[in-house]
PDB file of C-alpha atoms in Angstrom:
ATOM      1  CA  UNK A   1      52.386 -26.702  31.054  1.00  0.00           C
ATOM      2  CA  UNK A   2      51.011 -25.658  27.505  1.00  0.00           C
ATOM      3  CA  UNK A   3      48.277 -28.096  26.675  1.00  0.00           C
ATOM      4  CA  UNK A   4      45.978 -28.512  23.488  1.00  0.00           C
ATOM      5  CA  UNK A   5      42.822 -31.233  24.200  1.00  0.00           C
ATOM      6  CA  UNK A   6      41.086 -33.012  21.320  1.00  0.00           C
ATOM      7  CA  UNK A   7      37.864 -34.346  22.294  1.00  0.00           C
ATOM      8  CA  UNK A   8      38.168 -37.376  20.787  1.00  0.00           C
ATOM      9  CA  UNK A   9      41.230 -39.941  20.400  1.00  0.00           C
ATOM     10  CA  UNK A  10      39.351 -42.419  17.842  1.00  0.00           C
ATOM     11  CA  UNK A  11      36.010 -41.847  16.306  1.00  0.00           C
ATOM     12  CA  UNK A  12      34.143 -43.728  13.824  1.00  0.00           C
ATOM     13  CA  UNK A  13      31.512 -42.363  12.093  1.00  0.00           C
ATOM     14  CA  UNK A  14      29.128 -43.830   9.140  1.00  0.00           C
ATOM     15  CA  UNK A  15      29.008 -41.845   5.569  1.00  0.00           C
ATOM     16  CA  UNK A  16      26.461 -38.865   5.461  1.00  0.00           C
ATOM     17  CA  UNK A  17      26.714 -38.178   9.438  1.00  0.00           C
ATOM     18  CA  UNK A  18      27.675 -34.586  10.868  1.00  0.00           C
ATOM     19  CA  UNK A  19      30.285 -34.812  12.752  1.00  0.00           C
ATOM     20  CA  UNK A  20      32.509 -32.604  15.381  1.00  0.00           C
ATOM     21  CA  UNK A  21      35.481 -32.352  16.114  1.00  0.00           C
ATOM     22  CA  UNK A  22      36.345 -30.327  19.160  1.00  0.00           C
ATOM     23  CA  UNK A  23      39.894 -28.581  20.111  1.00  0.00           C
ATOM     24  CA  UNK A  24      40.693 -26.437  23.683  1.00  0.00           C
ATOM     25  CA  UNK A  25      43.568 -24.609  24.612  1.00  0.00           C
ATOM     26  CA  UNK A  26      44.450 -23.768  27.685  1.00  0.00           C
ATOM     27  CA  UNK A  27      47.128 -21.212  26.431  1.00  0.00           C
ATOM     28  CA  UNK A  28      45.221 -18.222  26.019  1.00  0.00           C
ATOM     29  CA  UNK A  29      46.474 -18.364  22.089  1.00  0.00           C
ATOM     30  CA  UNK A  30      44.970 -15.989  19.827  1.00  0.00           C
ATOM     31  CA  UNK A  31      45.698 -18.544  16.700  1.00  0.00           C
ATOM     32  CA  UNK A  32      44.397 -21.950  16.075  1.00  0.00           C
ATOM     33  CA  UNK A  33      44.260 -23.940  13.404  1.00  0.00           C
ATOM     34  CA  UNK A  34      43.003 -27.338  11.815  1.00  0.00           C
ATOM     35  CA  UNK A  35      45.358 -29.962  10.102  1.00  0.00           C
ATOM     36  CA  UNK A  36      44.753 -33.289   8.221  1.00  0.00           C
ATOM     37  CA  UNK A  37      47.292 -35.503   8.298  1.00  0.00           C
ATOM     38  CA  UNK A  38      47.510 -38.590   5.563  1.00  0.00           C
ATOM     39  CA  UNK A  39      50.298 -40.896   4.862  1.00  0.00           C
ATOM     40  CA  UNK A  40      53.532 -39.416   2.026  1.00  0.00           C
ATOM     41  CA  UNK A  41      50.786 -35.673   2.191  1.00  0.00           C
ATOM     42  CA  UNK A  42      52.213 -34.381   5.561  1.00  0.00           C
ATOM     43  CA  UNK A  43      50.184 -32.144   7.506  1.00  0.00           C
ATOM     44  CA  UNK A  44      47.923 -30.016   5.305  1.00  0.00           C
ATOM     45  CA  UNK A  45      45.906 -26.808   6.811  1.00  0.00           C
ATOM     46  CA  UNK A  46      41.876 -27.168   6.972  1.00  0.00           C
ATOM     47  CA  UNK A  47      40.718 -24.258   8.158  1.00  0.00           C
ATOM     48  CA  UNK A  48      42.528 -21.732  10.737  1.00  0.00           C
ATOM     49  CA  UNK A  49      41.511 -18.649  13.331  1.00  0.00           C
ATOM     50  CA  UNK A  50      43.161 -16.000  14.356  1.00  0.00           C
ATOM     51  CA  UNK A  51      40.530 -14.202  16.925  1.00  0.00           C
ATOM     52  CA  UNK A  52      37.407 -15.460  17.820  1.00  0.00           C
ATOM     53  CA  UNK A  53      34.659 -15.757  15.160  1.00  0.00           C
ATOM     54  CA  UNK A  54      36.875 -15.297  13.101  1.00  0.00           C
ATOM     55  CA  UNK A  55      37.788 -17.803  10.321  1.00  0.00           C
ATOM     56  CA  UNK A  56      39.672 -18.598   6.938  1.00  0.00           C
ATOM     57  CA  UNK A  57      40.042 -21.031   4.718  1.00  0.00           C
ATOM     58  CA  UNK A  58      43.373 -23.189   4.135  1.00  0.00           C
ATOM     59  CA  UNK A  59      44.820 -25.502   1.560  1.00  0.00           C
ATOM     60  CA  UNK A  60      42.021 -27.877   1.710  1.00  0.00           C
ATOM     61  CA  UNK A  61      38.644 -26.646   2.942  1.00  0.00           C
ATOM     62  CA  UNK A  62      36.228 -28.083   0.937  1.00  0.00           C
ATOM     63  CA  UNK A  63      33.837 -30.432   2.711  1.00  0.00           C
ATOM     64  CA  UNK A  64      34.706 -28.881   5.591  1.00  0.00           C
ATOM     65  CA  UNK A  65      33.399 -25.946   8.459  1.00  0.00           C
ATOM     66  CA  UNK A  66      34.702 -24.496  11.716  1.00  0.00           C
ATOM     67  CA  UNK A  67      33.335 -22.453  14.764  1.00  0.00           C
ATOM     68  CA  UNK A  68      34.836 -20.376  17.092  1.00  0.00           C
ATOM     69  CA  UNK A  69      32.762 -18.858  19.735  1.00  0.00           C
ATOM     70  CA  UNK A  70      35.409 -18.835  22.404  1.00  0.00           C
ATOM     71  CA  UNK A  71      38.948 -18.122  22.543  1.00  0.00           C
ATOM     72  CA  UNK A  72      39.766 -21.215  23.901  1.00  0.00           C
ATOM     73  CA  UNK A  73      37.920 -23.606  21.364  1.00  0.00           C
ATOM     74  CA  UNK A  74      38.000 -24.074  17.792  1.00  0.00           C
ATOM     75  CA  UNK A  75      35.406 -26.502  16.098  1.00  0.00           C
ATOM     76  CA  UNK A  76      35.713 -28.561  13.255  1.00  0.00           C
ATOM     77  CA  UNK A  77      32.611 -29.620  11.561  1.00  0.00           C
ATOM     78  CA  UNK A  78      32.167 -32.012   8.558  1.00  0.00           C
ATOM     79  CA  UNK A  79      28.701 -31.103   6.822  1.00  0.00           C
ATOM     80  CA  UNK A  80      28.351 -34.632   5.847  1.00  0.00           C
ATOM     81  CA  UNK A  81      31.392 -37.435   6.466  1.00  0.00           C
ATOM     82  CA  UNK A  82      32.964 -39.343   3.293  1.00  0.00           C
ATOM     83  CA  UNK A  83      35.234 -41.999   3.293  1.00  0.00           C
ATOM     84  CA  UNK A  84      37.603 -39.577   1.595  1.00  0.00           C
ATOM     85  CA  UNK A  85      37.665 -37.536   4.663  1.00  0.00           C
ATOM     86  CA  UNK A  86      39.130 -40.970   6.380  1.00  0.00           C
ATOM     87  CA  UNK A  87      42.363 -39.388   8.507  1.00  0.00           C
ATOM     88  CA  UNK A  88      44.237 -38.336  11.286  1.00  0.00           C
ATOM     89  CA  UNK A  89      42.828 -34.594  12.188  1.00  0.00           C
ATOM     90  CA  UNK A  90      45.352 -32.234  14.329  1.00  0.00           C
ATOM     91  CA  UNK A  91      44.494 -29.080  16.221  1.00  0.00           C
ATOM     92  CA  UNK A  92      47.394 -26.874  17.336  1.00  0.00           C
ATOM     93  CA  UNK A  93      47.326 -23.006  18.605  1.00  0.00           C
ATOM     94  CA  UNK A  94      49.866 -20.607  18.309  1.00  0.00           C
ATOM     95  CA  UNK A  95      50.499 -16.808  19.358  1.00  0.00           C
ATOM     96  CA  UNK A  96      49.485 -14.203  17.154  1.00  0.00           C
ATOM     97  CA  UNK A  97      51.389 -12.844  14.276  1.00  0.00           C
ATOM     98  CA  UNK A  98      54.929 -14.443  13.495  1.00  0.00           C
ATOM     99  CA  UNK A  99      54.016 -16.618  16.206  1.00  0.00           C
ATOM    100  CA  UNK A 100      52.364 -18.997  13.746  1.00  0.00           C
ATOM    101  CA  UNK A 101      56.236 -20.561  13.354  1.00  0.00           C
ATOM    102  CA  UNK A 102      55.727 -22.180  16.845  1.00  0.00           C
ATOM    103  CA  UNK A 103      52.308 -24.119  17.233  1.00  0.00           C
ATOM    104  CA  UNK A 104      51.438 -26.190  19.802  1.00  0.00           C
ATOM    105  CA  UNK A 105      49.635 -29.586  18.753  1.00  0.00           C
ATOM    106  CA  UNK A 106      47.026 -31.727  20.380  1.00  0.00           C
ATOM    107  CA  UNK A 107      47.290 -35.613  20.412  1.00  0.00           C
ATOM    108  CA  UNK A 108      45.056 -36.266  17.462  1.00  0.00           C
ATOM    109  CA  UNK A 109      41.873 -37.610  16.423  1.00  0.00           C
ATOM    110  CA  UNK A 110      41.627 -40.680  13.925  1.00  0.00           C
ATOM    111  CA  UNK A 111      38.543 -40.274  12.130  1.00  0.00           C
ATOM    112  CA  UNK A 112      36.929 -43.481  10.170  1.00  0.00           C
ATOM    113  CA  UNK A 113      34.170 -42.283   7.948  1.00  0.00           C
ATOM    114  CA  UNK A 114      32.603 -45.911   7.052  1.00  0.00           C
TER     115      UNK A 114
ATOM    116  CA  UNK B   1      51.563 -21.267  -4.713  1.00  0.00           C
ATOM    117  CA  UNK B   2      53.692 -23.100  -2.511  1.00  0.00           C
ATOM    118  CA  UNK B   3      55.754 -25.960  -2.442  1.00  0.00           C
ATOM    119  CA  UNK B   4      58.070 -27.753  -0.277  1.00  0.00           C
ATOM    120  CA  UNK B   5      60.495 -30.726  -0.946  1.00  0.00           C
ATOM    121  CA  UNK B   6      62.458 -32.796   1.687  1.00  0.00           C
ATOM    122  CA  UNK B   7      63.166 -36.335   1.259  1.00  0.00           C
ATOM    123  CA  UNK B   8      60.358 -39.003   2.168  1.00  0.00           C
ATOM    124  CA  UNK B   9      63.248 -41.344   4.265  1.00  0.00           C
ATOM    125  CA  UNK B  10      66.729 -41.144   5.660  1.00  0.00           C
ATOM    126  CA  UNK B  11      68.643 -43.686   7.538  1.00  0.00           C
ATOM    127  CA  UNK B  12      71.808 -43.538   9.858  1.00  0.00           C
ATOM    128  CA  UNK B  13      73.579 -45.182  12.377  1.00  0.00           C
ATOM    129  CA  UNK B  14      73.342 -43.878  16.230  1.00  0.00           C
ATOM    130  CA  UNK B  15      75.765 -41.933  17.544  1.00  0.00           C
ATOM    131  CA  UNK B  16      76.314 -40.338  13.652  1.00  0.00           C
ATOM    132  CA  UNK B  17      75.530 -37.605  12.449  1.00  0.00           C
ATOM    133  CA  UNK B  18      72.556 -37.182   9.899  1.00  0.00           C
ATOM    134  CA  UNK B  19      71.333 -34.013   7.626  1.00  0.00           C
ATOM    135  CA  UNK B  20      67.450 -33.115   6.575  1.00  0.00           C
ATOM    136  CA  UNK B  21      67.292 -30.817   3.613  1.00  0.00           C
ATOM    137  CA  UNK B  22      64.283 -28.770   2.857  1.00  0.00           C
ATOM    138  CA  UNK B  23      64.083 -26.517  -0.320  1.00  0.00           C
ATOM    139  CA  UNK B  24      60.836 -24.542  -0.923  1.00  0.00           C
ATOM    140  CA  UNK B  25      59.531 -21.992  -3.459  1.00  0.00           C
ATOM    141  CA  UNK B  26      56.727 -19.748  -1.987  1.00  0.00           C
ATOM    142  CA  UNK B  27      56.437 -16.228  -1.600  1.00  0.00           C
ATOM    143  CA  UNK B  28      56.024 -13.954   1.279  1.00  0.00           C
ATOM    144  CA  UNK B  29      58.417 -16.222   2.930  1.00  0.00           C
ATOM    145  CA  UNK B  30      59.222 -15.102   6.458  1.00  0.00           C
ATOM    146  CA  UNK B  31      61.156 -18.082   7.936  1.00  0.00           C
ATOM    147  CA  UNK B  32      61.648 -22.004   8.647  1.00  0.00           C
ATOM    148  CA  UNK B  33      60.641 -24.145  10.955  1.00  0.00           C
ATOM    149  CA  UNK B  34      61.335 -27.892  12.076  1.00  0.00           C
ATOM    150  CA  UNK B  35      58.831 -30.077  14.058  1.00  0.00           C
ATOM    151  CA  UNK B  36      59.597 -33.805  15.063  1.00  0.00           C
ATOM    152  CA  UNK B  37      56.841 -36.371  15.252  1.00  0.00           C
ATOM    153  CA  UNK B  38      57.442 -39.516  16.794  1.00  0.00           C
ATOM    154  CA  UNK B  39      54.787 -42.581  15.531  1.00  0.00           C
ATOM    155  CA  UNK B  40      51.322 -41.916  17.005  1.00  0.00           C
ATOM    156  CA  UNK B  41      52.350 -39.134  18.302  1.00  0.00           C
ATOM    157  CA  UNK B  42      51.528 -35.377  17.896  1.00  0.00           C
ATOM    158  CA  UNK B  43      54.303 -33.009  16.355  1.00  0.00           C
ATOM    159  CA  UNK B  44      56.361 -31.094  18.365  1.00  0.00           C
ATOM    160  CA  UNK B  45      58.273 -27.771  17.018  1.00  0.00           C
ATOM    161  CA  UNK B  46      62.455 -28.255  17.191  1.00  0.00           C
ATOM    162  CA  UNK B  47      62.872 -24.875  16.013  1.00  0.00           C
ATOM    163  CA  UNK B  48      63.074 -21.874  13.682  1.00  0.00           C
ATOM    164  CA  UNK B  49      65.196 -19.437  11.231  1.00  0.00           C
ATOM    165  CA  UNK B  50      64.137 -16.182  10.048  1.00  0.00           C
ATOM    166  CA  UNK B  51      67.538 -15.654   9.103  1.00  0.00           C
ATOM    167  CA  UNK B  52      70.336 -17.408   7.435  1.00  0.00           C
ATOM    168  CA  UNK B  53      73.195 -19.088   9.284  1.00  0.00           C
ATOM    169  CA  UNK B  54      72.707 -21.510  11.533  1.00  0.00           C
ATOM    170  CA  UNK B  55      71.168 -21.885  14.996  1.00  0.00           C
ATOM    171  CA  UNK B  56      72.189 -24.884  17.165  1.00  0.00           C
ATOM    172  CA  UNK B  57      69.817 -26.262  20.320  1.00  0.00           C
ATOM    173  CA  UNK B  58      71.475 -28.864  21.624  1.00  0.00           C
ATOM    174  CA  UNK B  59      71.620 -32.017  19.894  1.00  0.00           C
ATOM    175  CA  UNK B  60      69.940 -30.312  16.992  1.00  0.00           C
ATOM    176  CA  UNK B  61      71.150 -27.449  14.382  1.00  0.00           C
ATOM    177  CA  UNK B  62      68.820 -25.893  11.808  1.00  0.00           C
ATOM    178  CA  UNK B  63      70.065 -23.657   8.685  1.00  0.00           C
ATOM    179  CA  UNK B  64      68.651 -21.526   6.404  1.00  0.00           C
ATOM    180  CA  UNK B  65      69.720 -19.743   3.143  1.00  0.00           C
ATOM    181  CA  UNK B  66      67.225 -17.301   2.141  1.00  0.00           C
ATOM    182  CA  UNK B  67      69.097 -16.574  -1.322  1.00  0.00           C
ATOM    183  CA  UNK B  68      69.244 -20.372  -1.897  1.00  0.00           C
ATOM    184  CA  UNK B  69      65.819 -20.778  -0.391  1.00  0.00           C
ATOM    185  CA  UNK B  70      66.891 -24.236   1.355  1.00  0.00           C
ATOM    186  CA  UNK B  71      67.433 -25.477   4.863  1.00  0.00           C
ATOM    187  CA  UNK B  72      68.261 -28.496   6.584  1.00  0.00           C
ATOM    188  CA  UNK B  73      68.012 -29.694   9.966  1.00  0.00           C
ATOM    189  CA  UNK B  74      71.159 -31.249  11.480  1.00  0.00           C
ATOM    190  CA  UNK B  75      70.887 -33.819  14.415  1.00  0.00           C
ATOM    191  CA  UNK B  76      74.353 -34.984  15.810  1.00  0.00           C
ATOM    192  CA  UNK B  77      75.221 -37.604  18.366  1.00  0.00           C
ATOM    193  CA  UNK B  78      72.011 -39.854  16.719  1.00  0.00           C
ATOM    194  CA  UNK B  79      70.354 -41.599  19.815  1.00  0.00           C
ATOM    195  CA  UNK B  80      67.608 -44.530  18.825  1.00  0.00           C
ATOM    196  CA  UNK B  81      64.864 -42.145  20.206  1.00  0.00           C
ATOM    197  CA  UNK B  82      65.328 -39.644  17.517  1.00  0.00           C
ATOM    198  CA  UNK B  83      63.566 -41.762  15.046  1.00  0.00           C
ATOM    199  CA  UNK B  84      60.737 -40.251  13.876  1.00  0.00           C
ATOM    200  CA  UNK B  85      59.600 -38.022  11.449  1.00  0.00           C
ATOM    201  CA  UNK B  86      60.941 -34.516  10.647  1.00  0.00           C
ATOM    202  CA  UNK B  87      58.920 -32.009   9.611  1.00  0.00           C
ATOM    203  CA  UNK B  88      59.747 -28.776   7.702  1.00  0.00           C
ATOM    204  CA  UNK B  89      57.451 -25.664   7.467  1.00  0.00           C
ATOM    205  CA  UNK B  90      57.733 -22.262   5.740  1.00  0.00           C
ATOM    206  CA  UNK B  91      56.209 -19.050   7.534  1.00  0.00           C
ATOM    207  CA  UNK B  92      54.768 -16.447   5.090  1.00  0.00           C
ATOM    208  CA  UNK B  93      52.600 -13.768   4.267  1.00  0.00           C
ATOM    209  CA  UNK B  94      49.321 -14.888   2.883  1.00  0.00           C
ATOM    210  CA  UNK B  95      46.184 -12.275   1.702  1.00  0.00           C
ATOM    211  CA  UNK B  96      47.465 -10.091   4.816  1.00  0.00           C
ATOM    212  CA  UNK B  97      48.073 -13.508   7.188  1.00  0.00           C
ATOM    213  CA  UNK B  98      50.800 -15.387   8.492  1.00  0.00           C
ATOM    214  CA  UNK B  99      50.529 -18.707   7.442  1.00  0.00           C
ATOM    215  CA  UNK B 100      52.344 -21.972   8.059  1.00  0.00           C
ATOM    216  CA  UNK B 101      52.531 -24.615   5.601  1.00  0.00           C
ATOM    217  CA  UNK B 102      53.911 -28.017   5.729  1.00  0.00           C
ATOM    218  CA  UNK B 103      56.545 -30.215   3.887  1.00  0.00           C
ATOM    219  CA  UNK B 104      55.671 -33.719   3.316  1.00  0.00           C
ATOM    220  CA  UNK B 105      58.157 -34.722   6.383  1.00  0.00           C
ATOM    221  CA  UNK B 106      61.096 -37.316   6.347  1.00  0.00           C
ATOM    222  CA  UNK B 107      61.025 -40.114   8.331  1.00  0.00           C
ATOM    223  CA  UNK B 108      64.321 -40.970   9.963  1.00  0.00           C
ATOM    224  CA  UNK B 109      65.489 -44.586  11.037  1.00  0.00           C
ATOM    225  CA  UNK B 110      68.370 -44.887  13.821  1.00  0.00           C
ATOM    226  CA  UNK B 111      69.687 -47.942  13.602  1.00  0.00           C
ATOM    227  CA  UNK B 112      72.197 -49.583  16.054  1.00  0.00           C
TER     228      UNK B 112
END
């Protein structure tokens, strides 16, 4: 059964922390990728990979930084946590190339940056 | 740049039958998808078109018009567990990348 892990179901963190936000797959998916979800802005891509160590930016990567040392895990790092950076952050992997139209997500992690 | 429009809520009875449209305006575009999300829950992908006509799983039908550059998802036989929110997604080429990106998603009611 095709399964994406978040580390993390809730997590509160205080203004100015690092944080990380971990994602496996136990797929063996080439692609992953990093999604913010907000209320009426639907899902909106962070950062995304499409081999390991390698990365690219998305729609909205400012504040934000990803690692991928292993196939099966893709990092999401926030420098230093803002309250604007208050959501609900998805991981999801995919197979390579036009594979992207079919990604597999994990449950979620709802991020309060206090 | 991209953009995708679908509306933000729809509402129909069960056992109707209910339509999602999508239109978008990108370029590159290589096809459609449709993801369902019930509340708290994570997304899960209904289905895709690369090209037009119509491609029926089920329960659920999803068309695309590539000249027209719109789509809609069509769920028949509504059952209360298929509220949620719907999801639509365009495929395209990106600086030499296939990328996905997201509508805003309509959230469908069922209602007895």
């Amino acid at each position: 059964d095709v399964k994406v892990t978040q580390s993390s179901r809730y997590l509160v963190k205080r203004t100015g922390e690092k944080v990380f936000l971990e994602c496996v797959q136990d797929m063996d998916h080439e692609n992953m990728f990093w999604y913010r979800q907000d209320p009426g802005l639907g899902l909106r891509l962070i950062y995304f990979s499409y081999d390991v160590k390698m990365k690219e930016k998305g729609d909205i990567p400012e504040g934000y930084s990803v690692s991928r040392e292993k196939k099966e895990r893709f990092s999401l790092i926030l420098e230093s946590a803002s309250t604007n950076q208050t959501s609900m952050y998805l991981c999801a992997s995919s197979l390579p190339g036009t594979g992207v139209f079919e990604q597999y997500f994990g449950p979620g992690t709802r991020l309060t940056v206090t | 740049g991209q953009s995708l429009e679908q509306p933000s809520e729809v509402t129909a009875v069960e056992g109707a039958i209910v339509q999602i449209n999508c239109t978008y305006q990108t370029s590159g575009f290589y096809g459609l998808s449709w993801y369902q999300q019930h509340d708290g829950g994570a997304p899960t992908f209904l289905s895709y078109n690369a090209l037009d006509g119509l491609e029926e799983t089920g329960r659920f039908s999803s068309f695309l018009s590539r000249s027209d550059s719109y789509g809609y998802l069509l769920l028949q036989e509504l059952q209360m567990k298929d509220s949620a929110s719907y999801f639509c997604a365009v495929m395209m080429n990106s600086g030499g990348y296939q990328k996905v990106t997201f509508g805003t998603g309509t959230k469908l009611q069922v209602i007895p």
